[in-house]
mmCIF file of C-alpha atoms in Angstrom:
data_model
loop_
_atom_site.group_PDB
_atom_site.id
_atom_site.type_symbol
_atom_site.label_atom_id
_atom_site.label_comp_id
_atom_site.label_asym_id
_atom_site.label_seq_id
_atom_site.Cartn_x
_atom_site.Cartn_y
_atom_site.Cartn_z
ATOM 1 C CA MET E 1 16.988 -1.930 16.711
ATOM 2 C CA LEU E 2 13.717 -3.349 15.533
ATOM 3 C CA CYS E 3 14.975 -4.893 12.304
ATOM 4 C CA GLN E 4 17.430 -6.935 14.358
ATOM 5 C CA LEU E 5 15.115 -7.763 17.278
ATOM 6 C CA TYR E 6 12.485 -9.759 15.426
ATOM 7 C CA ARG E 7 14.174 -12.932 14.242
ATOM 8 C CA VAL E 8 10.992 -14.961 13.969
ATOM 9 C CA SER E 9 10.728 -15.512 10.227
ATOM 10 C CA ILE E 10 12.483 -17.754 7.747
ATOM 11 C CA LEU E 11 11.050 -15.939 4.731
ATOM 12 C CA ASP E 12 13.620 -15.426 1.994
ATOM 13 C CA THR E 13 13.643 -11.699 1.160
ATOM 14 C CA SER E 14 16.766 -11.685 -1.007
ATOM 15 C CA ASN E 15 14.862 -11.041 -4.260
ATOM 16 C CA ILE E 16 12.320 -8.503 -3.041
ATOM 17 C CA THR E 17 12.611 -4.868 -1.972
ATOM 18 C CA LEU E 18 10.295 -3.365 0.603
ATOM 19 C CA CYS E 19 9.312 0.014 -0.866
ATOM 20 C CA LEU E 20 7.570 2.448 1.471
ATOM 21 C CA THR E 21 5.845 5.756 0.810
ATOM 22 C CA ILE E 22 5.937 7.654 4.097
ATOM 23 C CA GLY E 23 5.376 11.122 5.506
ATOM 24 C CA GLN E 24 3.573 13.179 8.165
ATOM 25 C CA ARG E 25 2.251 10.148 10.049
ATOM 26 C CA PRO E 26 5.138 9.000 12.255
ATOM 27 C CA GLN E 27 3.012 7.071 14.737
ATOM 28 C CA LEU E 28 1.202 5.162 12.002
ATOM 29 C CA LEU E 29 4.549 4.413 10.373
ATOM 30 C CA ARG E 30 5.792 3.041 13.679
ATOM 31 C CA GLN E 31 2.756 0.764 13.977
ATOM 32 C CA THR E 32 3.185 -0.374 10.377
ATOM 33 C CA LEU E 33 6.874 -1.211 10.699
ATOM 34 C CA GLU E 34 6.557 -2.857 14.094
ATOM 35 C CA SER E 35 3.791 -5.161 12.866
ATOM 36 C CA LEU E 36 5.634 -5.868 9.611
ATOM 37 C CA PHE E 37 9.001 -6.651 11.173
ATOM 38 C CA LYS E 38 7.355 -9.139 13.515
ATOM 39 C CA GLN E 39 6.631 -11.182 10.395
ATOM 40 C CA ALA E 40 9.920 -10.919 8.483
ATOM 41 C CA GLN E 41 13.241 -9.164 8.171
ATOM 42 C CA PHE E 42 13.955 -7.458 4.879
ATOM 43 C CA GLU E 43 17.357 -7.381 3.289
ATOM 44 C CA HIS E 44 16.394 -4.557 0.921
ATOM 45 C CA ILE E 45 14.347 -1.575 2.117
ATOM 46 C CA ILE E 46 13.769 1.801 0.465
ATOM 47 C CA ALA E 47 11.476 4.544 1.756
ATOM 48 C CA ILE E 48 10.673 7.908 0.233
ATOM 49 C CA ASN E 49 9.309 10.766 2.321
ATOM 50 C CA ASP E 50 7.859 13.211 -0.164
ATOM 51 C CA PHE E 51 6.746 15.487 2.682
ATOM 52 C CA GLY E 52 10.177 15.768 4.266
ATOM 53 C CA ASP E 53 9.108 15.869 7.911
ATOM 54 C CA GLU E 54 11.856 14.959 10.347
ATOM 55 C CA GLU E 55 9.521 13.173 12.777
ATOM 56 C CA THR E 56 8.733 10.517 10.187
ATOM 57 C CA ASN E 57 12.368 10.279 9.091
ATOM 58 C CA ALA E 58 13.431 9.711 12.702
ATOM 59 C CA VAL E 59 10.993 6.822 13.126
ATOM 60 C CA PHE E 60 12.198 5.156 9.938
ATOM 61 C CA LYS E 61 15.873 5.538 10.852
ATOM 62 C CA ALA E 62 15.307 4.210 14.366
ATOM 63 C CA LEU E 63 13.299 1.163 13.360
ATOM 64 C CA CYS E 64 15.152 0.352 10.164
ATOM 65 C CA PRO E 65 18.722 1.624 10.355
ATOM 66 C CA HIS E 66 19.923 -0.357 7.336
ATOM 67 C CA GLY E 67 17.133 0.935 5.073
ATOM 68 C CA GLN E 68 17.659 3.571 2.383
ATOM 69 C CA LEU E 69 15.749 6.789 3.079
ATOM 70 C CA ILE E 70 15.036 9.180 0.203
ATOM 71 C CA CYS E 71 14.085 12.693 1.252
ATOM 72 C CA LEU E 72 14.466 15.262 -1.510
ATOM 73 C CA GLU E 73 14.516 19.039 -1.208
ATOM 74 C CA GLN E 74 11.267 19.488 -3.120
ATOM 75 C CA ARG E 75 8.075 17.483 -3.370
ATOM 76 C CA LEU E 76 7.594 15.299 -6.417
ATOM 77 C CA GLY E 77 4.001 14.242 -5.918
ATOM 78 C CA HIS E 78 2.956 10.710 -5.029
ATOM 79 C CA HIS E 79 3.278 8.909 -8.372
ATOM 80 C CA ALA E 80 6.546 10.637 -9.289
ATOM 81 C CA ALA E 81 7.900 9.807 -5.836
ATOM 82 C CA VAL E 82 7.067 6.139 -6.415
ATOM 83 C CA ASP E 83 8.848 6.303 -9.783
ATOM 84 C CA TYR E 84 11.933 7.796 -8.150
ATOM 85 C CA MET E 85 11.930 5.174 -5.405
ATOM 86 C CA TYR E 86 11.452 2.285 -7.825
ATOM 87 C CA SER E 87 14.378 3.558 -9.913
ATOM 88 C CA HIS E 88 16.619 2.531 -6.992
ATOM 89 C CA VAL E 89 15.299 -1.035 -6.785
ATOM 90 C CA LYS E 90 17.801 -3.755 -7.700
ATOM 91 C CA THR E 91 15.652 -6.830 -7.051
ATOM 92 C CA GLU E 92 13.210 -8.577 -9.364
ATOM 93 C CA TYR E 93 10.214 -8.060 -7.095
ATOM 94 C CA ILE E 94 8.742 -5.141 -5.186
ATOM 95 C CA PHE E 95 6.791 -5.246 -1.950
ATOM 96 C CA HIS E 96 4.972 -1.920 -2.124
ATOM 97 C CA CYS E 97 3.701 -0.579 1.186
ATOM 98 C CA GLU E 98 2.309 2.612 2.673
ATOM 99 C CA ASP E 99 2.721 3.902 6.212
ATOM 100 C CA ASP E 100 -0.728 3.074 7.595
ATOM 101 C CA TRP E 101 -1.196 -0.691 7.702
ATOM 102 C CA HIS E 102 -1.187 -3.385 10.355
ATOM 103 C CA PHE E 103 0.251 -6.751 9.347
ATOM 104 C CA ASN E 104 -0.798 -9.932 11.107
ATOM 105 C CA SER E 105 1.053 -12.226 8.685
ATOM 106 C CA LEU E 106 2.958 -12.397 5.404
ATOM 107 C CA PRO E 107 2.741 -14.893 2.557
ATOM 108 C CA ASN E 108 5.566 -17.135 1.447
ATOM 109 C CA PHE E 109 7.325 -14.850 -1.016
ATOM 110 C CA GLU E 110 8.627 -17.632 -3.240
ATOM 111 C CA ASN E 111 5.091 -18.969 -3.668
ATOM 112 C CA THR E 112 3.886 -15.476 -4.512
ATOM 113 C CA PHE E 113 6.633 -15.039 -7.111
ATOM 114 C CA GLU E 114 5.648 -18.344 -8.701
ATOM 115 C CA LEU E 115 2.005 -17.306 -8.680
ATOM 116 C CA LEU E 116 2.839 -14.137 -10.599
ATOM 117 C CA SER E 117 5.108 -15.912 -13.062
ATOM 118 C CA LYS E 118 2.514 -18.598 -13.845
ATOM 119 C CA GLN E 119 -0.379 -16.126 -14.072
ATOM 120 C CA PRO E 120 0.758 -13.518 -16.630
ATOM 121 C CA GLN E 121 -2.611 -11.729 -16.500
ATOM 122 C CA ALA E 122 -2.166 -11.067 -12.785
ATOM 123 C CA SER E 123 -0.710 -7.583 -12.329
ATOM 124 C CA CYS E 124 0.121 -8.013 -8.658
ATOM 125 C CA VAL E 125 -0.819 -9.882 -5.499
ATOM 126 C CA SER E 126 -2.584 -7.759 -2.907
ATOM 127 C CA LEU E 127 -1.945 -8.426 0.776
ATOM 128 C CA ARG E 128 -5.006 -6.544 1.991
ATOM 129 C CA HIS E 129 -7.696 -8.557 3.750
ATOM 130 C CA CYS E 130 -10.779 -8.787 1.556
ATOM 131 C CA ASN E 131 -12.942 -8.190 4.615
ATOM 132 C CA ASP E 132 -11.450 -4.687 4.691
ATOM 133 C CA PHE E 133 -13.819 -3.938 1.806
ATOM 134 C CA TYR E 134 -17.534 -3.323 2.028
ATOM 135 C CA PHE E 135 -19.534 -5.527 -0.315
ATOM 136 C CA LYS E 136 -23.231 -5.210 -0.997
ATOM 137 C CA GLU E 137 -25.153 -8.429 -0.500
ATOM 138 C CA GLU E 138 -25.848 -8.722 -4.224
ATOM 139 C CA GLU E 139 -22.128 -8.347 -4.996
ATOM 140 C CA LYS E 140 -20.922 -11.195 -2.817
ATOM 141 C CA GLN E 141 -22.215 -13.860 -5.193
ATOM 142 C CA TYR E 142 -19.885 -12.589 -7.926
ATOM 143 C CA ILE E 143 -16.664 -12.739 -5.912
ATOM 144 C CA GLN E 144 -14.449 -15.393 -7.468
ATOM 145 C CA TYR E 145 -12.553 -17.869 -5.291
ATOM 146 C CA GLU E 146 -9.811 -19.917 -6.916
ATOM 147 C CA THR E 147 -6.928 -22.165 -5.968
ATOM 148 C CA ILE E 148 -3.833 -21.614 -8.093
ATOM 149 C CA LEU E 149 -0.663 -23.624 -7.505
ATOM 150 C CA GLY E 150 -2.009 -24.583 -4.099
ATOM 151 C CA THR E 151 -2.644 -20.955 -3.089
ATOM 152 C CA HIS E 152 -6.183 -19.813 -2.297
ATOM 153 C CA VAL E 153 -6.866 -16.499 -4.032
ATOM 154 C CA VAL E 154 -9.763 -14.132 -4.584
ATOM 155 C CA ARG E 155 -10.654 -12.045 -7.627
ATOM 156 C CA LEU E 156 -12.737 -8.894 -7.250
ATOM 157 C CA ASP E 157 -12.327 -7.443 -10.746
ATOM 158 C CA VAL E 158 -15.770 -8.643 -11.807
ATOM 159 C CA LEU E 159 -17.270 -6.165 -9.317
ATOM 160 C CA HIS E 160 -15.950 -2.995 -10.961
ATOM 161 C CA LYS E 161 -14.840 -2.004 -14.449
ATOM 162 C CA GLN E 162 -11.968 0.232 -13.302
ATOM 163 C CA TRP E 163 -10.728 -1.039 -9.960
ATOM 164 C CA HIS E 164 -8.840 -4.194 -8.987
ATOM 165 C CA GLY E 165 -6.353 -3.868 -11.815
ATOM 166 C CA TYR E 166 -3.761 -2.122 -9.648
ATOM 167 C CA THR E 167 -3.397 -0.527 -6.240
ATOM 168 C CA PHE E 168 -0.849 1.293 -4.101
ATOM 169 C CA ASN E 169 -2.142 -0.663 -1.109
ATOM 170 C CA PRO E 170 0.348 -3.286 0.115
ATOM 171 C CA HIS E 171 1.066 -5.673 -2.725
ATOM 172 C CA ILE E 172 3.786 -7.712 -4.384
ATOM 173 C CA ALA E 173 4.611 -7.193 -8.047
ATOM 174 C CA ASN E 174 7.373 -7.920 -10.505
ATOM 175 C CA ILE E 175 9.332 -4.748 -11.272
ATOM 176 C CA GLN E 176 8.563 -5.410 -14.934
ATOM 177 C CA LEU E 177 5.031 -4.175 -14.293
ATOM 178 C CA TRP E 178 6.327 -0.673 -13.544
ATOM 179 C CA GLN E 179 8.839 -0.932 -16.370
ATOM 180 C CA SER E 180 6.004 -1.730 -18.787
ATOM 181 C CA PHE E 181 4.752 1.821 -18.166
ATOM 182 C CA ASN E 182 8.131 3.177 -19.275
ATOM 183 C CA LYS E 183 9.001 3.513 -15.582
ATOM 184 C CA ASN E 184 6.509 6.347 -15.398
ATOM 185 C CA PHE E 185 3.519 6.056 -13.087
ATOM 186 C CA ALA E 186 3.565 9.864 -12.980
ATOM 187 C CA GLN E 187 1.910 9.945 -16.398
ATOM 188 C CA PHE E 188 -1.296 8.990 -14.585
ATOM 189 C CA LYS E 189 -3.212 11.401 -12.386
ATOM 190 C CA LYS E 190 -4.893 8.860 -10.130
ATOM 191 C CA GLU E 191 -4.360 5.289 -8.999
ATOM 192 C CA ARG E 192 -7.579 4.274 -10.723
ATOM 193 C CA HIS E 193 -6.142 5.425 -14.062
ATOM 194 C CA ILE E 194 -3.315 2.900 -13.707
ATOM 195 C CA SER E 195 -5.861 0.275 -12.771
ATOM 196 C CA ARG E 196 -8.046 1.207 -15.735
ATOM 197 C CA LYS E 197 -5.093 0.899 -18.123
ATOM 198 C CA LEU E 198 -4.285 -2.574 -16.860
ATOM 199 C CA ARG E 199 -7.908 -3.680 -16.884
ATOM 200 C CA ALA E 200 -8.059 -2.660 -20.556
ATOM 201 C CA LYS E 201 -5.279 -5.213 -21.104
ATOM 202 C CA ASN E 202 -7.357 -7.872 -19.310
ATOM 203 C CA LYS E 203 -5.072 -7.776 -16.294
ATOM 204 C CA TYR E 204 -6.325 -8.061 -12.742
ATOM 205 C CA MET E 205 -5.146 -8.227 -9.164
ATOM 206 C CA LEU E 206 -5.110 -11.380 -7.093
ATOM 207 C CA TYR E 207 -6.045 -11.137 -3.421
ATOM 208 C CA LEU E 208 -4.812 -13.801 -1.051
ATOM 209 C CA ALA E 209 -7.806 -15.503 0.532
ATOM 210 C CA ASP E 210 -6.285 -15.405 4.015
ATOM 211 C CA GLY E 211 -5.166 -11.790 3.719
ATOM 212 C CA ASN E 212 -2.228 -10.281 5.576
ATOM 213 C CA CYS E 213 -2.980 -6.694 6.566
ATOM 214 C CA HIS E 214 -5.658 -4.187 7.539
ATOM 215 C CA HIS E 215 -5.836 -0.452 6.821
ATOM 216 C CA ILE E 216 -5.389 1.688 9.956
ATOM 217 C CA GLY E 217 -5.019 5.174 8.476
ATOM 218 C CA ALA E 218 -8.416 5.925 6.953
ATOM 219 C CA THR E 219 -8.998 8.913 9.235
ATOM 220 C CA GLN E 220 -5.470 10.316 8.833
ATOM 221 C CA SER E 221 -5.076 10.574 5.061
ATOM 222 C CA VAL E 222 -2.382 12.992 3.887
ATOM 223 C CA SER E 223 -3.639 13.075 0.290
ATOM 224 C CA ASN E 224 -7.345 13.393 1.113
ATOM 225 C CA PRO E 225 -7.632 14.700 4.670
ATOM 226 C CA PRO E 226 -11.146 14.327 6.099
ATOM 227 C CA LYS E 227 -13.197 17.449 5.602
ATOM 228 C CA GLU E 228 -14.703 19.107 8.626
ATOM 229 C CA ARG E 229 -18.380 18.338 8.869
ATOM 230 C CA PHE E 230 -20.554 21.418 8.502
ATOM 231 C CA PHE E 231 -22.697 20.359 11.441
ATOM 232 C CA SER E 232 -19.809 19.636 13.742
ATOM 233 C CA LYS E 233 -20.010 20.649 17.386
ATOM 234 C CA GLU E 234 -17.654 23.562 16.711
ATOM 235 C CA ASN E 235 -19.673 24.861 13.766
ATOM 236 C CA LEU E 236 -22.966 24.561 15.643
ATOM 237 C CA ASN E 237 -21.541 26.513 18.572
ATOM 238 C CA THR E 238 -20.337 29.237 16.178
ATOM 239 C CA MET E 239 -23.757 29.498 14.529
ATOM 240 C CA LEU E 240 -25.528 29.678 17.885
ATOM 241 C CA ARG E 241 -23.224 32.470 19.034
ATOM 242 C CA GLN E 242 -24.054 34.416 15.878
ATOM 243 C CA VAL E 243 -27.800 33.892 16.388
ATOM 244 C CA PHE E 244 -27.728 35.151 19.963
ATOM 245 C CA LYS E 245 -25.424 38.035 19.041
ATOM 246 C CA TYR E 246 -27.902 39.509 16.569
ATOM 247 C CA SER E 247 -31.164 38.505 18.272
#
């Protein structure tokens, strides 16, 4: 059992719950969990599969037998599913994660908690590598690098008026952040609307300068599946057949 095999970390996870949104991407979930559990074992784990597919459920149960799996009879929608999952959290902090990330490291959680407590304007600490983002040359000069409580962090909020206030990418946050929205992320249509609300309160995300994970599921999105290109090989072959048929 994977959660029991990787005993390589001394990270204290007693006050943080790993919260996973999963579904329809069992192989990506496997990659995510395998890379994550090489870095730490988690005492508290909750996953919600809003799609209900058994393949994904089987991967979660096999790799994390002590985790709590939520799989309801009807779909809630992403934000409502997050609300439902968070309502089961008993710890002070949440490690939010999706099912399409590769982790090469994890931060010291206690240091991250202290960072959040001493920086009240910080909404959360993102674990995504900053080099996962594309920056125009003229933007790079505005990226802010700081050292807070001995931790090297990056701020990207100056680059965009809406983004970098919140994300559902892997991050660590105090559960009070969600509670400050009346435990209701579902009141917002998009992630950027949550971010916009927090930015209006002068809140921002902190990125760890070293970064901990990379996105591996860009081409397998379940919320925004890639659209077929009009000039794909298949479409071109279809058009050519039609041309020759009527010529």
